[in-house]
């Protein structure tokens, strides 16, 4: 899939085609709308009174090819322009992988949900670690910090011996190691 992401801005190549209605359009989905690209073939048949047929004709060659890029604020509007009929852009526009924009949108929601759950879990683990740290005396805290620094140094040289760590930490692997394991 051709996707470019940069701080919530996306640009995904999409296409829409029908041999029967004789259209074959390429576009770029930006997360909200679609820019139908110059050279896209649109349907010569118009079965929608809502379409401004005069404006549509000005954007097309005699062969029904788009003469410039045209941005539509929704996938539905872009699909209706290309097909010349009522159309659900979320179902009609396809990614280069063949999946619909609707499927892509659902996958993105699932990813966002998992990421949110992971962030919440990480925050809870961090809170637990901070709570555990607050219960340590200053000498215990200093000993744990020394152990962490020693572990970091060993990790850098790839000489970690977990049995050595266990013997030097009274009570097993310290909670700080959760951050490195």
Protein backbone atom coordinates (compact mmCIF):
# COMPACT_ATOMS: atom_id res chain seq x y z
CA UNK A 1 0.00 0.00 0.00
CA UNK A 2 1.38 3.41 -0.96
CA UNK A 3 0.95 5.41 2.23
CA UNK A 4 2.69 8.52 3.47
CA UNK A 5 2.11 9.57 7.08
CA UNK A 6 3.45 12.67 8.80
CA UNK A 7 1.84 14.02 11.96
CA UNK A 8 -1.71 12.91 11.10
CA UNK A 9 -1.40 13.90 7.42
CA UNK A 10 -1.82 10.94 5.13
CA UNK A 11 -1.76 10.45 1.39
CA UNK A 12 -2.99 7.08 0.19
CA UNK A 13 -3.23 6.12 -3.46
CA UNK A 14 -6.74 4.91 -4.34
CA UNK A 15 -8.53 3.89 -7.51
CA UNK A 16 -12.06 3.32 -8.73
CA UNK A 17 -12.95 1.52 -11.95
CA UNK A 18 -15.79 -0.09 -13.85
CA UNK A 19 -15.57 -1.65 -17.30
CA UNK A 20 -19.35 -1.59 -17.65
CA UNK A 21 -19.68 2.13 -16.93
CA UNK A 22 -16.37 2.90 -18.61
CA UNK A 23 -14.53 4.79 -15.89
CA UNK A 24 -11.09 4.32 -14.41
CA UNK A 25 -9.99 6.95 -11.90
CA UNK A 26 -6.98 7.36 -9.68
CA UNK A 27 -6.91 9.54 -6.61
CA UNK A 28 -5.27 10.37 -3.33
CA UNK A 29 -7.14 9.93 -0.04
CA UNK A 30 -6.01 12.46 2.58
CA UNK A 31 -7.87 11.02 5.55
CA UNK A 32 -11.08 12.93 4.83
CA UNK A 33 -11.50 13.65 1.14
CA UNK A 34 -10.13 12.51 -2.19
CA UNK A 35 -8.26 14.35 -4.90
CA UNK A 36 -9.14 12.74 -8.21
CA UNK A 37 -6.05 12.93 -10.39
CA UNK A 38 -5.61 14.49 -13.80
CA UNK A 39 -6.05 11.98 -16.62
CA UNK A 40 -8.64 9.90 -14.76
CA UNK A 41 -11.43 8.58 -17.00
CA UNK A 42 -14.95 9.29 -15.70
CA UNK A 43 -18.28 7.91 -16.79
CA UNK A 44 -19.92 9.65 -19.74
CA UNK A 45 -23.34 8.74 -18.32
CA UNK A 46 -24.74 11.08 -15.70
CA UNK A 47 -27.69 9.76 -13.74
CA UNK A 48 -27.69 12.32 -10.96
CA UNK A 49 -29.52 15.61 -11.08
CA UNK A 50 -27.35 16.88 -8.16
CA UNK A 51 -24.22 16.91 -10.33
CA UNK A 52 -23.46 20.22 -11.98
CA UNK A 53 -23.11 18.84 -15.50
CA UNK A 54 -21.78 22.11 -16.94
CA UNK A 55 -19.01 22.32 -14.35
CA UNK A 56 -18.28 18.62 -14.89
CA UNK A 57 -17.95 19.17 -18.66
CA UNK A 58 -15.48 22.03 -18.10
CA UNK A 59 -13.22 19.66 -16.12
CA UNK A 60 -13.21 16.95 -18.81
CA UNK A 61 -11.85 16.41 -22.30
CA UNK A 62 -14.10 15.09 -25.07
CA UNK A 63 -12.77 11.60 -24.19
CA UNK A 64 -14.08 12.06 -20.59
CA UNK A 65 -10.58 12.45 -19.10
CA UNK A 66 -10.02 14.85 -16.22
CA UNK A 67 -7.93 17.86 -17.31
CA UNK A 68 -6.64 18.71 -13.80
CA UNK A 69 -6.59 17.35 -10.25
CA UNK A 70 -9.91 17.97 -8.48
CA UNK A 71 -10.33 17.73 -4.70
CA UNK A 72 -13.57 16.49 -3.14
CA UNK A 73 -14.22 16.87 0.57
CA UNK A 74 -15.63 13.34 0.91
CA UNK A 75 -15.02 9.98 -0.78
CA UNK A 76 -18.74 9.87 -1.65
CA UNK A 77 -18.61 13.16 -3.60
CA UNK A 78 -15.54 11.97 -5.52
CA UNK A 79 -17.21 8.63 -6.32
CA UNK A 80 -20.41 10.33 -7.52
CA UNK A 81 -18.38 12.63 -9.78
CA UNK A 82 -16.46 9.73 -11.33
CA UNK A 83 -19.40 7.31 -11.67
CA UNK A 84 -22.03 9.92 -12.60
CA UNK A 85 -24.48 8.27 -10.22
CA UNK A 86 -25.15 7.83 -6.51
CA UNK A 87 -22.20 5.97 -5.02
CA UNK A 88 -20.68 5.16 -1.64
CA UNK A 89 -17.10 6.33 -1.90
CA UNK A 90 -16.11 4.34 1.18
CA UNK A 91 -17.04 1.15 -0.68
CA UNK A 92 -16.21 2.14 -4.29
CA UNK A 93 -12.72 3.60 -3.82
CA UNK A 94 -10.04 0.93 -3.39
CA UNK A 95 -6.50 0.96 -2.09
CA UNK A 96 -3.78 -0.48 -4.30
CA UNK A 97 -4.04 -3.64 -2.18
CA UNK A 98 -7.66 -4.03 -3.34
CA UNK A 99 -9.34 -3.34 -0.01
CA UNK A 100 -12.06 -0.69 0.24
CA UNK A 101 -11.61 2.62 2.05
CA UNK A 102 -14.24 1.38 4.51
CA UNK A 103 -12.07 -1.63 5.41
CA UNK A 104 -9.00 0.61 5.70
CA UNK A 105 -10.87 3.02 7.99
CA UNK A 106 -11.99 0.15 10.24
CA UNK A 107 -8.42 -1.20 10.43
CA UNK A 108 -7.16 2.26 11.41
CA UNK A 109 -9.77 2.44 14.18
CA UNK A 110 -8.64 -0.96 15.49
CA UNK A 111 -4.99 0.14 15.44
CA UNK A 112 -5.87 3.35 17.30
CA UNK A 113 -7.84 1.35 19.87
CA UNK A 114 -4.93 -1.05 20.48
CA UNK A 115 -2.48 1.86 20.72
CA UNK A 116 -4.73 3.62 23.25
CA UNK A 117 -5.05 0.44 25.33
CA UNK A 118 -1.26 -0.05 25.23
CA UNK A 119 -0.70 3.56 26.33
CA UNK A 120 -3.16 3.13 29.20
CA UNK A 121 -1.45 -0.14 30.23
CA UNK A 122 1.98 1.52 30.11
CA UNK A 123 0.69 4.37 32.26
CA UNK A 124 -0.66 1.90 34.83
CA UNK A 125 2.64 -0.01 34.91
CA UNK A 126 4.53 3.25 35.33
CA UNK A 127 2.22 4.25 38.21
CA UNK A 128 2.84 0.88 39.88
CA UNK A 129 6.59 1.29 39.53
CA UNK A 130 6.45 4.81 40.97
CA UNK A 131 4.29 3.58 43.86
CA UNK A 132 6.77 0.78 44.57
CA UNK A 133 9.69 3.22 44.41
CA UNK A 134 8.04 5.60 46.85
CA UNK A 135 7.96 2.78 49.42
CA UNK A 136 11.72 2.25 49.30
CA UNK A 137 14.05 3.76 51.86
CA UNK A 138 16.85 6.03 50.58
CA UNK A 139 19.55 3.34 50.98
CA UNK A 140 17.39 0.80 49.10
CA UNK A 141 16.71 3.34 46.37
CA UNK A 142 20.44 4.11 46.00
CA UNK A 143 21.23 0.37 45.83
CA UNK A 144 18.62 -0.14 43.11
CA UNK A 145 19.94 2.83 41.11
CA UNK A 146 23.48 1.40 41.32
CA UNK A 147 22.18 -1.96 40.14
CA UNK A 148 20.36 -0.32 37.22
CA UNK A 149 23.46 1.59 36.18
CA UNK A 150 25.53 -1.57 36.42
CA UNK A 151 22.92 -3.47 34.37
CA UNK A 152 22.87 -0.73 31.72
CA UNK A 153 26.65 -0.90 31.44
CA UNK A 154 26.57 -4.69 31.14
CA UNK A 155 23.82 -4.47 28.53
CA UNK A 156 25.96 -2.12 26.49
CA UNK A 157 28.77 -4.66 26.48
CA UNK A 158 26.32 -7.59 26.22
CA UNK A 159 27.65 -9.26 29.37
CA UNK A 160 24.44 -9.57 31.36
CA UNK A 161 24.38 -12.59 33.61
CA UNK A 162 20.92 -12.80 35.18
CA UNK A 163 22.16 -15.12 37.93
CA UNK A 164 24.66 -12.42 38.94
CA UNK A 165 21.85 -9.84 39.01
CA UNK A 166 19.68 -12.13 41.14
CA UNK A 167 22.48 -12.73 43.65
CA UNK A 168 23.19 -9.01 43.99
CA UNK A 169 19.58 -7.89 44.45
CA UNK A 170 18.06 -8.99 47.70
CA UNK A 171 14.63 -10.11 46.56
CA UNK A 172 15.16 -11.12 42.97
CA UNK A 173 15.13 -8.99 39.87
CA UNK A 174 14.37 -5.40 40.90
CA UNK A 175 11.29 -3.68 39.56
CA UNK A 176 13.53 -1.29 37.64
CA UNK A 177 14.52 -4.14 35.35
CA UNK A 178 10.93 -4.28 34.09
CA UNK A 179 11.84 -1.19 32.10
CA UNK A 180 14.69 -2.99 30.31
CA UNK A 181 13.35 -6.50 29.82
